Amino acid sequence: MIRAAGARDKEAKARFKLIAKSTMLHAAATAKRLRNSAENAADSYARAMKKALEAPAKRPAKTKEAA
């Protein structure tokens, strides 16, 4: 937008505004995908930790047999 403000002719100003708008749209889409990836990774990690904590509880307890 700064370049658009400093442009000398109308066509350059419009071109710089379009480039700025396009860049902002792509940046927002990238940020959204990155946030979704981070949320998915966090959910996956939480599920793995929960599963790891539950795994020993499902195994039968070993008992020592008296001889």
CSV table of C-alpha atoms in Angstrom, one decimal:
chain,number,residue,atom,x,y,z
A,1,MET,CA,0.0,0.0,0.0
A,2,ILE,CA,2.9,2.3,0.6
A,3,ARG,CA,4.1,1.8,-2.9
A,4,ALA,CA,0.6,2.5,-4.2
A,5,ALA,CA,0.6,5.8,-2.3
A,6,GLY,CA,3.9,6.8,-3.9
A,7,ALA,CA,3.0,5.7,-7.4
A,8,ARG,CA,3.2,8.4,-10.0
A,9,ASP,CA,0.5,7.3,-12.4
A,10,LYS,CA,-3.0,5.8,-12.0
A,11,GLU,CA,-2.1,2.5,-13.6
A,12,ALA,CA,0.9,1.9,-11.3
A,13,LYS,CA,-1.2,2.8,-8.3
A,14,ALA,CA,-3.9,0.3,-9.3
A,15,ARG,CA,-1.3,-2.4,-10.0
A,16,PHE,CA,0.4,-1.9,-6.6
A,17,LYS,CA,-3.0,-2.0,-4.8
A,18,LEU,CA,-3.9,-5.2,-6.6
A,19,ILE,CA,-0.5,-6.8,-5.6
A,20,ALA,CA,-1.0,-5.7,-2.0
A,21,LYS,CA,-4.5,-7.1,-1.9
A,22,SER,CA,-3.4,-10.4,-3.4
A,23,THR,CA,-0.5,-10.7,-1.0
A,24,MET,CA,-2.8,-10.2,2.0
A,25,LEU,CA,-5.3,-12.8,0.7
A,26,HIS,CA,-2.5,-15.3,0.2
A,27,ALA,CA,-1.0,-14.6,3.6
A,28,ALA,CA,-4.4,-15.0,5.3
A,29,ALA,CA,-5.0,-18.3,3.6
A,30,THR,CA,-1.5,-19.5,4.5
A,31,ALA,CA,-2.0,-18.5,8.1
A,32,LYS,CA,-5.3,-20.4,8.2
A,33,ARG,CA,-3.7,-23.5,6.9
A,34,LEU,CA,-0.8,-23.2,9.3
A,35,ARG,CA,-3.2,-22.8,12.2
A,36,ASN,CA,-5.2,-25.8,11.1
A,37,SER,CA,-2.0,-27.9,10.8
A,38,ALA,CA,-1.0,-26.8,14.3
A,39,GLU,CA,-4.4,-27.7,15.7
A,40,ASN,CA,-4.3,-31.1,14.0
A,41,ALA,CA,-0.8,-31.8,15.4
A,42,ALA,CA,-1.9,-30.8,18.9
A,43,ASP,CA,-5.0,-33.0,18.7
A,44,SER,CA,-2.9,-35.9,17.4
A,45,TYR,CA,-0.4,-35.5,20.2
A,46,ALA,CA,-3.1,-35.3,22.8
A,47,ARG,CA,-4.7,-38.5,21.5
A,48,ALA,CA,-1.3,-40.3,21.5
A,49,MET,CA,-0.6,-39.3,25.1
A,50,LYS,CA,-4.1,-40.3,26.2
A,51,LYS,CA,-3.7,-43.7,24.5
A,52,ALA,CA,-0.3,-44.1,26.1
A,53,LEU,CA,-1.7,-43.5,29.5
A,54,GLU,CA,-4.6,-45.9,29.0
A,55,ALA,CA,-2.5,-48.7,27.6
A,56,PRO,CA,-1.0,-50.0,30.9
A,57,ALA,CA,-4.5,-50.0,32.5
A,58,LYS,CA,-5.8,-52.4,29.9
A,59,ARG,CA,-3.1,-55.0,30.4
A,60,PRO,CA,-3.9,-57.6,33.1
A,61,ALA,CA,-1.9,-57.2,36.2
A,62,LYS,CA,0.9,-59.7,36.7
A,63,THR,CA,0.7,-61.7,39.9
A,64,LYS,CA,3.4,-63.7,41.5
A,65,GLU,CA,2.4,-67.3,42.0
A,66,ALA,CA,3.3,-68.9,45.3
A,67,ALA,CA,5.3,-72.1,44.9
